[in-house]
Short mmCIF file of the C-alpha atoms (twelve columns), coordinates in Angstrom:
data_MODEL
# 
_entry.id   MODEL 
# 
loop_
_atom_site.group_PDB 
_atom_site.id 
_atom_site.type_symbol 
_atom_site.label_atom_id 
_atom_site.label_alt_id 
_atom_site.label_comp_id 
_atom_site.label_asym_id 
_atom_site.label_seq_id 
_atom_site.Cartn_x 
_atom_site.Cartn_y 
_atom_site.Cartn_z 
_atom_site.pdbx_PDB_model_num 
ATOM 1   C CA . MET A 1   94.906  -81.683 -76.415 1 
ATOM 2   C CA . GLU A 2   93.442  -83.724 -73.571 1 
ATOM 3   C CA . THR A 3   90.668  -83.649 -70.993 1 
ATOM 4   C CA . ILE A 4   92.074  -84.070 -67.482 1 
ATOM 5   C CA . ASP A 5   90.118  -85.796 -64.704 1 
ATOM 6   C CA . LEU A 6   90.644  -83.690 -61.576 1 
ATOM 7   C CA . THR A 7   88.394  -85.669 -59.228 1 
ATOM 8   C CA . GLY A 8   91.407  -87.396 -57.638 1 
ATOM 9   C CA . ALA A 9   93.688  -84.353 -57.657 1 
ATOM 10  C CA . ALA A 10  94.248  -81.926 -54.803 1 
ATOM 11  C CA . CYS A 11  93.495  -78.479 -56.257 1 
ATOM 12  C CA . PHE A 12  94.890  -75.095 -55.253 1 
ATOM 13  C CA . GLY A 13  95.299  -71.506 -56.345 1 
ATOM 14  C CA . VAL A 14  98.103  -68.966 -55.949 1 
ATOM 15  C CA . ALA A 15  97.260  -65.598 -54.392 1 
ATOM 16  C CA . GLY A 16  99.102  -62.495 -55.565 1 
ATOM 17  C CA . ASN A 17  101.180 -63.805 -58.471 1 
ATOM 18  C CA . PHE A 18  100.306 -60.966 -60.866 1 
ATOM 19  C CA . THR A 19  101.307 -57.499 -59.680 1 
ATOM 20  C CA . GLY A 20  98.271  -55.376 -58.859 1 
ATOM 21  C CA . HIS A 21  95.565  -58.048 -58.932 1 
ATOM 22  C CA . LEU A 22  95.037  -58.327 -55.157 1 
ATOM 23  C CA . GLU A 23  94.673  -54.554 -54.900 1 
ATOM 24  C CA . GLN A 24  92.074  -54.545 -57.691 1 
ATOM 25  C CA . ALA A 25  90.186  -57.381 -55.997 1 
ATOM 26  C CA . GLY A 26  90.178  -55.620 -52.615 1 
ATOM 27  C CA . GLU A 27  92.077  -58.502 -51.004 1 
ATOM 28  C CA . ALA A 28  95.524  -56.971 -50.364 1 
ATOM 29  C CA . GLU A 29  94.878  -55.878 -46.765 1 
ATOM 30  C CA . ASN A 30  94.048  -59.450 -45.724 1 
ATOM 31  C CA . PHE A 31  97.661  -60.504 -46.333 1 
ATOM 32  C CA . THR A 32  99.416  -58.003 -44.053 1 
ATOM 33  C CA . ALA A 33  100.235 -60.716 -41.474 1 
ATOM 34  C CA . ILE A 34  101.973 -62.911 -44.070 1 
ATOM 35  C CA . LYS A 35  105.696 -62.313 -44.548 1 
ATOM 36  C CA . VAL A 36  107.124 -62.836 -48.051 1 
ATOM 37  C CA . LEU A 37  110.676 -63.294 -49.334 1 
ATOM 38  C CA . ASP A 38  110.478 -60.325 -51.696 1 
ATOM 39  C CA . ALA A 39  107.927 -57.755 -52.803 1 
ATOM 40  C CA . ALA A 40  107.135 -59.675 -56.002 1 
ATOM 41  C CA . ALA A 41  106.541 -63.016 -54.269 1 
ATOM 42  C CA . PRO A 42  103.036 -64.533 -54.212 1 
ATOM 43  C CA . LYS A 43  101.333 -64.274 -50.843 1 
ATOM 44  C CA . ALA A 44  99.908  -67.752 -50.225 1 
ATOM 45  C CA . LEU A 45  98.512  -70.994 -51.606 1 
ATOM 46  C CA . PHE A 46  94.831  -71.647 -50.994 1 
ATOM 47  C CA . PRO A 47  92.819  -74.868 -51.455 1 
ATOM 48  C CA . THR A 48  89.860  -75.145 -53.813 1 
ATOM 49  C CA . TYR A 49  89.261  -78.920 -53.718 1 
ATOM 50  C CA . ILE A 50  90.662  -81.750 -51.593 1 
ATOM 51  C CA . PRO A 51  89.556  -85.272 -52.606 1 
ATOM 52  C CA . ALA A 52  88.153  -87.362 -49.786 1 
ATOM 53  C CA . LEU A 53  89.759  -90.744 -49.139 1 
ATOM 54  C CA . THR A 54  87.962  -93.863 -50.257 1 
ATOM 55  C CA . CYS A 55  87.560  -96.822 -47.906 1 
ATOM 56  C CA . ASP A 56  90.212  -98.873 -49.673 1 
ATOM 57  C CA . GLN A 57  92.857  -96.212 -48.978 1 
ATOM 58  C CA . GLY A 58  92.981  -97.237 -45.347 1 
ATOM 59  C CA . ALA A 59  91.608  -96.132 -42.014 1 
ATOM 60  C CA . SER A 60  95.005  -94.782 -40.906 1 
ATOM 61  C CA . MET A 61  94.899  -92.087 -43.581 1 
ATOM 62  C CA . ALA A 62  91.188  -91.431 -43.125 1 
ATOM 63  C CA . SER A 63  91.769  -90.520 -39.472 1 
ATOM 64  C CA . GLY A 64  93.256  -87.209 -40.595 1 
ATOM 65  C CA . ALA A 65  90.324  -86.284 -42.805 1 
ATOM 66  C CA . ALA A 66  88.773  -84.104 -40.090 1 
ATOM 67  C CA . ALA A 67  91.472  -81.513 -40.853 1 
ATOM 68  C CA . VAL A 68  89.746  -80.669 -44.145 1 
ATOM 69  C CA . PRO A 69  86.645  -78.421 -44.084 1 
ATOM 70  C CA . SER A 70  83.811  -80.484 -45.558 1 
ATOM 71  C CA . PHE A 71  83.020  -77.988 -48.344 1 
ATOM 72  C CA . LEU A 72  86.485  -78.601 -49.818 1 
ATOM 73  C CA . ASN A 73  85.551  -82.255 -50.465 1 
ATOM 74  C CA . ILE A 74  82.880  -81.105 -52.954 1 
ATOM 75  C CA . PHE A 75  84.154  -81.232 -56.534 1 
ATOM 76  C CA . PRO A 76  83.761  -77.682 -57.936 1 
ATOM 77  C CA . PHE A 77  85.057  -77.893 -61.520 1 
ATOM 78  C CA . ASP A 78  82.832  -77.590 -64.579 1 
ATOM 79  C CA . ALA A 79  83.996  -76.791 -68.119 1 
ATOM 80  C CA . GLU A 80  80.574  -75.558 -69.264 1 
ATOM 81  C CA . LYS A 81  78.821  -73.577 -66.528 1 
ATOM 82  C CA . ILE A 82  79.101  -71.579 -63.311 1 
ATOM 83  C CA . VAL A 83  76.258  -71.924 -60.819 1 
ATOM 84  C CA . PHE A 84  75.872  -68.520 -59.189 1 
ATOM 85  C CA . PRO A 85  76.225  -68.677 -55.373 1 
ATOM 86  C CA . LYS A 86  72.958  -68.111 -53.558 1 
ATOM 87  C CA . GLY A 87  72.693  -64.862 -51.645 1 
ATOM 88  C CA . GLU A 88  75.768  -63.314 -53.258 1 
ATOM 89  C CA . GLN A 89  76.013  -60.352 -55.611 1 
ATOM 90  C CA . LYS A 90  79.689  -59.693 -56.321 1 
ATOM 91  C CA . VAL A 91  81.211  -62.594 -58.233 1 
ATOM 92  C CA . GLN A 92  84.114  -62.112 -60.632 1 
ATOM 93  C CA . ILE A 93  85.962  -64.121 -63.258 1 
ATOM 94  C CA . GLU A 94  89.534  -64.912 -62.201 1 
ATOM 95  C CA . PRO A 95  91.329  -65.549 -65.517 1 
ATOM 96  C CA . GLU A 96  94.342  -67.780 -65.076 1 
ATOM 97  C CA . MET A 97  96.566  -70.466 -66.481 1 
ATOM 98  C CA . ALA A 98  96.613  -73.692 -64.477 1 
ATOM 99  C CA . LEU A 99  99.183  -76.481 -64.255 1 
ATOM 100 C CA . VAL A 100 98.572  -80.166 -63.577 1 
ATOM 101 C CA . PHE A 101 101.527 -81.731 -61.747 1 
ATOM 102 C CA . ASP A 102 102.666 -85.245 -60.978 1 
ATOM 103 C CA . ALA A 103 103.621 -85.198 -57.299 1 
ATOM 104 C CA . LYS A 104 106.516 -87.193 -55.867 1 
ATOM 105 C CA . TRP A 105 106.429 -87.904 -52.141 1 
ATOM 106 C CA . GLN A 106 109.118 -89.073 -49.740 1 
ATOM 107 C CA . GLY A 107 107.148 -90.203 -46.729 1 
ATOM 108 C CA . GLN A 108 105.077 -87.175 -45.758 1 
ATOM 109 C CA . LYS A 109 107.279 -84.657 -47.569 1 
ATOM 110 C CA . LEU A 110 106.408 -83.423 -51.044 1 
ATOM 111 C CA . LEU A 111 109.734 -83.920 -52.794 1 
ATOM 112 C CA . ALA A 112 109.061 -82.839 -56.383 1 
ATOM 113 C CA . LEU A 113 106.430 -81.494 -58.757 1 
ATOM 114 C CA . GLU A 114 106.560 -82.286 -62.477 1 
ATOM 115 C CA . ALA A 115 104.309 -80.132 -64.677 1 
ATOM 116 C CA . ARG A 116 102.549 -82.393 -67.192 1 
ATOM 117 C CA . PHE A 117 99.634  -80.332 -68.607 1 
ATOM 118 C CA . PHE A 118 98.400  -76.742 -68.626 1 
ATOM 119 C CA . GLY A 119 95.276  -74.911 -69.733 1 
ATOM 120 C CA . ALA A 120 92.757  -72.123 -69.255 1 
ATOM 121 C CA . SER A 121 91.381  -71.821 -65.734 1 
ATOM 122 C CA . ASN A 122 88.658  -69.711 -64.136 1 
ATOM 123 C CA . ASP A 123 89.241  -69.427 -60.396 1 
ATOM 124 C CA . VAL A 124 85.887  -67.661 -59.930 1 
ATOM 125 C CA . SER A 125 85.722  -65.668 -56.698 1 
ATOM 126 C CA . ILE A 126 83.085  -64.122 -54.448 1 
ATOM 127 C CA . ARG A 127 83.990  -60.644 -53.223 1 
ATOM 128 C CA . LYS A 128 82.845  -60.951 -49.642 1 
ATOM 129 C CA . GLU A 129 83.778  -58.475 -46.922 1 
ATOM 130 C CA . GLY A 130 84.605  -59.917 -43.509 1 
ATOM 131 C CA . GLU A 131 85.510  -63.401 -44.799 1 
ATOM 132 C CA . LEU A 132 89.218  -63.984 -44.246 1 
ATOM 133 C CA . LYS A 133 89.884  -67.466 -45.645 1 
ATOM 134 C CA . ILE A 134 90.212  -67.449 -49.438 1 
ATOM 135 C CA . SER A 135 88.879  -70.988 -49.871 1 
ATOM 136 C CA . VAL A 136 85.433  -69.999 -48.554 1 
ATOM 137 C CA . LYS A 137 85.151  -67.493 -51.425 1 
ATOM 138 C CA . LYS A 138 86.272  -70.041 -54.026 1 
ATOM 139 C CA . ASN A 139 84.378  -73.314 -53.547 1 
ATOM 140 C CA . TRP A 140 80.658  -72.884 -52.853 1 
ATOM 141 C CA . GLY A 141 79.667  -76.213 -54.377 1 
ATOM 142 C CA . PRO A 142 79.462  -77.933 -57.774 1 
ATOM 143 C CA . SER A 143 80.159  -75.755 -60.833 1 
ATOM 144 C CA . SER A 144 81.918  -72.991 -58.926 1 
ATOM 145 C CA . LYS A 145 85.281  -73.319 -60.738 1 
ATOM 146 C CA . GLY A 146 86.449  -73.980 -64.275 1 
ATOM 147 C CA . PHE A 147 89.245  -75.762 -66.135 1 
ATOM 148 C CA . SER A 148 89.260  -76.173 -69.899 1 
ATOM 149 C CA . ALA A 149 88.554  -79.593 -71.418 1 
ATOM 150 C CA . GLN A 150 91.389  -78.724 -73.817 1 
ATOM 151 C CA . ALA A 151 94.559  -79.237 -71.771 1 
ATOM 152 C CA . ILE A 152 97.949  -78.930 -73.449 1 
ATOM 153 C CA . LYS A 153 100.989 -81.117 -72.814 1 
ATOM 154 C CA . VAL A 154 103.950 -79.332 -71.230 1 
ATOM 155 C CA . GLU A 155 107.053 -79.295 -73.433 1 
ATOM 156 C CA . PRO A 156 110.403 -77.477 -72.989 1 
ATOM 157 C CA . GLY A 157 110.122 -73.757 -73.760 1 
ATOM 158 C CA . ILE A 158 106.418 -73.892 -74.563 1 
ATOM 159 C CA . PHE A 159 105.371 -71.192 -72.093 1 
ATOM 160 C CA . ASP A 160 107.527 -68.526 -73.753 1 
ATOM 161 C CA . ARG A 161 104.975 -68.210 -76.539 1 
ATOM 162 C CA . TYR A 162 101.679 -68.420 -74.605 1 
ATOM 163 C CA . ARG A 163 99.301  -65.688 -73.497 1 
ATOM 164 C CA . ILE A 164 96.158  -65.410 -71.325 1 
ATOM 165 C CA . ALA A 165 93.018  -63.586 -72.462 1 
ATOM 166 C CA . SER A 166 89.608  -63.316 -70.830 1 
ATOM 167 C CA . TYR A 167 86.216  -61.986 -71.836 1 
ATOM 168 C CA . LEU A 168 82.646  -61.657 -70.670 1 
ATOM 169 C CA . ARG A 169 79.890  -62.126 -73.251 1 
ATOM 170 C CA . ARG A 170 76.710  -60.284 -72.325 1 
ATOM 171 C CA . GLY A 171 73.772  -59.471 -74.568 1 
ATOM 172 C CA . GLY A 172 75.620  -60.860 -77.558 1 
ATOM 173 C CA . LYS A 173 78.566  -58.491 -77.050 1 
ATOM 174 C CA . LEU A 174 82.113  -59.492 -76.108 1 
ATOM 175 C CA . PHE A 175 83.871  -57.412 -73.434 1 
ATOM 176 C CA . GLU A 176 87.540  -57.802 -72.490 1 
ATOM 177 C CA . TYR A 177 87.521  -58.733 -68.782 1 
ATOM 178 C CA . GLY A 178 91.201  -59.151 -67.914 1 
ATOM 179 C CA . GLU A 179 94.337  -57.666 -69.392 1 
ATOM 180 C CA . ASN A 180 95.721  -59.757 -72.244 1 
ATOM 181 C CA . SER A 181 98.940  -60.977 -70.631 1 
ATOM 182 C CA . PRO A 182 101.939 -63.198 -71.410 1 
ATOM 183 C CA . VAL A 183 102.254 -66.340 -69.298 1 
ATOM 184 C CA . ASN A 184 105.816 -65.318 -68.442 1 
ATOM 185 C CA . GLY A 185 104.340 -62.122 -66.963 1 
ATOM 186 C CA . TYR A 186 103.652 -64.022 -63.747 1 
ATOM 187 C CA . SER A 187 105.851 -62.796 -60.896 1 
ATOM 188 C CA . TYR A 188 106.874 -66.371 -60.071 1 
ATOM 189 C CA . PHE A 189 106.972 -68.978 -62.807 1 
ATOM 190 C CA . GLY A 190 109.057 -71.949 -63.955 1 
ATOM 191 C CA . LYS A 191 111.636 -73.164 -61.421 1 
ATOM 192 C CA . LYS A 192 111.058 -70.162 -59.169 1 
ATOM 193 C CA . LEU A 193 107.358 -70.993 -58.879 1 
ATOM 194 C CA . ASN A 194 108.087 -74.712 -58.503 1 
ATOM 195 C CA . ASP A 195 110.446 -74.094 -55.570 1 
ATOM 196 C CA . TRP A 196 107.930 -71.724 -53.970 1 
ATOM 197 C CA . LEU A 197 105.127 -74.290 -54.333 1 
ATOM 198 C CA . LEU A 198 107.194 -77.052 -52.728 1 
ATOM 199 C CA . ASP A 199 107.951 -74.791 -49.769 1 
ATOM 200 C CA . LYS A 200 104.316 -73.773 -49.319 1 
ATOM 201 C CA . PHE A 201 102.927 -77.306 -49.684 1 
ATOM 202 C CA . ASN A 202 105.331 -78.551 -47.008 1 
ATOM 203 C CA . ASN A 203 105.519 -75.569 -44.664 1 
ATOM 204 C CA . GLN A 204 102.649 -73.064 -45.044 1 
ATOM 205 C CA . LYS A 205 101.030 -72.187 -41.709 1 
ATOM 206 C CA . ASP A 206 97.456  -71.260 -40.843 1 
ATOM 207 C CA . ILE A 207 97.896  -67.474 -40.748 1 
ATOM 208 C CA . GLY A 208 95.419  -64.856 -41.910 1 
ATOM 209 C CA . PRO A 209 93.887  -66.001 -45.214 1 
ATOM 210 C CA . ALA A 210 96.403  -68.871 -45.537 1 
ATOM 211 C CA . GLU A 211 95.721  -72.440 -44.346 1 
ATOM 212 C CA . ASP A 212 97.824  -75.409 -43.241 1 
ATOM 213 C CA . ILE A 213 97.565  -77.162 -46.587 1 
ATOM 214 C CA . HIS A 214 100.059 -79.910 -45.764 1 
ATOM 215 C CA . SER A 215 97.572  -81.317 -43.275 1 
ATOM 216 C CA . TYR A 216 94.962  -81.317 -46.060 1 
ATOM 217 C CA . LEU A 217 97.312  -83.245 -48.347 1 
ATOM 218 C CA . ALA A 218 97.951  -85.753 -45.549 1 
ATOM 219 C CA . ALA A 219 94.212  -86.149 -45.030 1 
ATOM 220 C CA . ALA A 220 93.845  -86.844 -48.768 1 
ATOM 221 C CA . GLY A 221 96.442  -89.623 -48.596 1 
ATOM 222 C CA . PHE A 222 99.257  -87.615 -50.229 1 
ATOM 223 C CA . PRO A 223 97.725  -87.449 -53.740 1 
ATOM 224 C CA . LYS A 224 99.893  -88.160 -56.755 1 
ATOM 225 C CA . LYS A 225 98.248  -85.448 -58.866 1 
ATOM 226 C CA . ILE A 226 98.148  -81.774 -57.865 1 
ATOM 227 C CA . PHE A 227 96.401  -78.982 -59.781 1 
ATOM 228 C CA . VAL A 228 97.504  -75.363 -59.332 1 
ATOM 229 C CA . SER A 229 95.807  -72.315 -60.824 1 
ATOM 230 C CA . VAL A 230 98.853  -70.070 -61.035 1 
ATOM 231 C CA . GLY A 231 97.244  -66.668 -60.416 1 
ATOM 232 C CA . ALA A 232 94.752  -64.206 -61.862 1 
ATOM 233 C CA . THR A 233 95.736  -61.480 -64.313 1 
ATOM 234 C CA . ARG A 234 94.897  -57.847 -63.722 1 
ATOM 235 C CA . TYR A 235 91.386  -56.735 -64.654 1 
ATOM 236 C CA . SER A 236 90.481  -54.412 -67.480 1 
ATOM 237 C CA . ASP A 237 88.472  -51.304 -66.535 1 
ATOM 238 C CA . PHE A 238 85.354  -53.256 -67.538 1 
ATOM 239 C CA . GLY A 239 86.358  -56.275 -65.429 1 
ATOM 240 C CA . LYS A 240 86.963  -54.143 -62.329 1 
ATOM 241 C CA . GLU A 241 83.474  -52.684 -62.439 1 
ATOM 242 C CA . ASN A 242 81.304  -55.535 -63.762 1 
ATOM 243 C CA . PHE A 243 80.300  -58.618 -61.801 1 
ATOM 244 C CA . LEU A 244 78.803  -61.800 -63.224 1 
ATOM 245 C CA . GLN A 245 75.074  -62.046 -63.951 1 
ATOM 246 C CA . SER A 246 72.807  -64.919 -64.950 1 
ATOM 247 C CA . GLY A 247 73.102  -65.564 -68.688 1 
ATOM 248 C CA . ASP A 248 76.639  -64.210 -69.011 1 
ATOM 249 C CA . ASP A 249 79.354  -66.273 -70.658 1 
ATOM 250 C CA . SER A 250 82.634  -66.288 -68.738 1 
ATOM 251 C CA . ILE A 251 85.549  -66.946 -71.110 1 
ATOM 252 C CA . VAL A 252 89.259  -67.617 -70.568 1 
ATOM 253 C CA . ALA A 253 91.695  -68.478 -73.353 1 
ATOM 254 C CA . VAL A 254 95.300  -69.639 -73.051 1 
ATOM 255 C CA . TYR A 255 96.807  -69.468 -76.508 1 
ATOM 256 C CA . PRO A 256 100.090 -69.340 -78.473 1 
ATOM 257 C CA . ASP A 257 101.094 -65.905 -79.702 1 
ATOM 258 C CA . LEU A 258 101.077 -67.044 -83.328 1 
ATOM 259 C CA . TYR A 259 97.361  -66.145 -83.139 1 
ATOM 260 C CA . SER A 260 96.369  -62.488 -82.983 1 
ATOM 261 C CA . LYS A 261 93.973  -61.175 -80.350 1 
ATOM 262 C CA . GLU A 262 91.392  -60.717 -83.107 1 
ATOM 263 C CA . LYS A 263 91.778  -64.353 -84.191 1 
ATOM 264 C CA . ILE A 264 91.230  -65.551 -80.622 1 
ATOM 265 C CA . GLU A 265 88.066  -63.454 -80.432 1 
ATOM 266 C CA . GLU A 266 86.873  -65.115 -83.648 1 
ATOM 267 C CA . MET A 267 87.454  -68.540 -82.067 1 
ATOM 268 C CA . ILE A 268 85.504  -67.486 -78.978 1 
ATOM 269 C CA . LEU A 269 82.549  -66.283 -81.016 1 
ATOM 270 C CA . SER A 270 82.532  -69.465 -83.094 1 
ATOM 271 C CA . GLY A 271 83.136  -71.745 -80.099 1 
ATOM 272 C CA . LYS A 272 85.827  -73.585 -82.066 1 
ATOM 273 C CA . ALA A 273 89.371  -73.491 -80.698 1 
ATOM 274 C CA . ALA A 274 92.309  -74.138 -83.017 1 
ATOM 275 C CA . GLU A 275 95.061  -76.638 -82.204 1 
ATOM 276 C CA . GLY A 276 97.178  -75.483 -79.280 1 
ATOM 277 C CA . VAL A 277 94.470  -73.187 -77.854 1 
ATOM 278 C CA . SER A 278 92.941  -73.990 -74.471 1 
ATOM 279 C CA . LEU A 279 89.514  -72.355 -74.348 1 
ATOM 280 C CA . LEU A 280 87.132  -72.267 -71.383 1 
ATOM 281 C CA . CYS A 281 83.617  -70.883 -71.903 1 
ATOM 282 C CA . GLN A 282 81.153  -71.151 -68.987 1 
ATOM 283 C CA . ARG A 283 77.538  -69.989 -68.933 1 
ATOM 284 C CA . VAL A 284 76.482  -68.344 -65.667 1 
ATOM 285 C CA . VAL A 285 73.246  -69.848 -64.325 1 
ATOM 286 C CA . LEU A 286 71.203  -69.151 -61.186 1 
# 
C-alpha cells in the first residue's frame, strides 16, 4: 500500500464507462455529437488536472502552455476533504477506481501505458445545466477531487477479485451511494481500455464535452505519469436523489472480494482499512 504523489501527473477521467451512469447523471444528451465504436464504448476522456511546466523544463515546451485552461493547472486532489464549490447546490460523489500509469512517449506520440497502481477515487462532479465541458464541472480548485492515500500495486489477475463500494455518512448514519460493483463490470477494462486510452490521448478532438487533450499533454511536456479515473458506477436510489452537504462524509472503497460488504462497512465506520483495501473518506466542508 502506497501514497502516490499526483502533483506531476496529468490527470483524467473516463465518461460513460459504466452502463447507465451518464443517464442517471443527466449528462447523456451532451454526448450526441460524439461517435463511438460500439454502444458499450466510453464516450470521452476529460481532464481534471494538467501540471504546469517548471522553468527548467524549457521555454520551447512552455510556449504551448496557453492551450491549457488555467483552472486545470490547480491541483485538486485531497484524500481527507472536499471543499464545496461556492454558489453551487448539486454536487455528487462519483465513486470510481483509478489507475496510475507510467507513460512511454515516442516523440509527441503516446506509445504505451503501463498500469502501476490503483485505488479508490472520487471524481466529484457539479451537476450544472448549460455547461458543456466536463472539466469545468470537475476541477473548481483545491480539494475538489479525491484519491486514496492507500494505493495498491498492480499485479497480474488482481482486478478479477476487486469491487467498488461507495457511501455517504450523514448524521452518524451510513447510506449506500453507488451500486456495489465488480471492477470487471466496467464496459472497457484491461487491454480494451488501454487501447481506447491510447487512441483518445493521441487523437481525441475538441467536440461537444470532449477536449483536445493531446495538446494539453504537449503543454505539460509529455508527462511520464498519467492518472485515469476509470469511470463512475451507477448510483443507488439514495445516491440519485441526495446531493452533498456540509458535514457529510463521502466514502469510496476499492476492496478484494474476500471481504464481505458488511466487513467493508465495519472498516469504514472504524476508519481502519485492512491490507489490500483502498479506502477514501472525505469530509465535505464549506
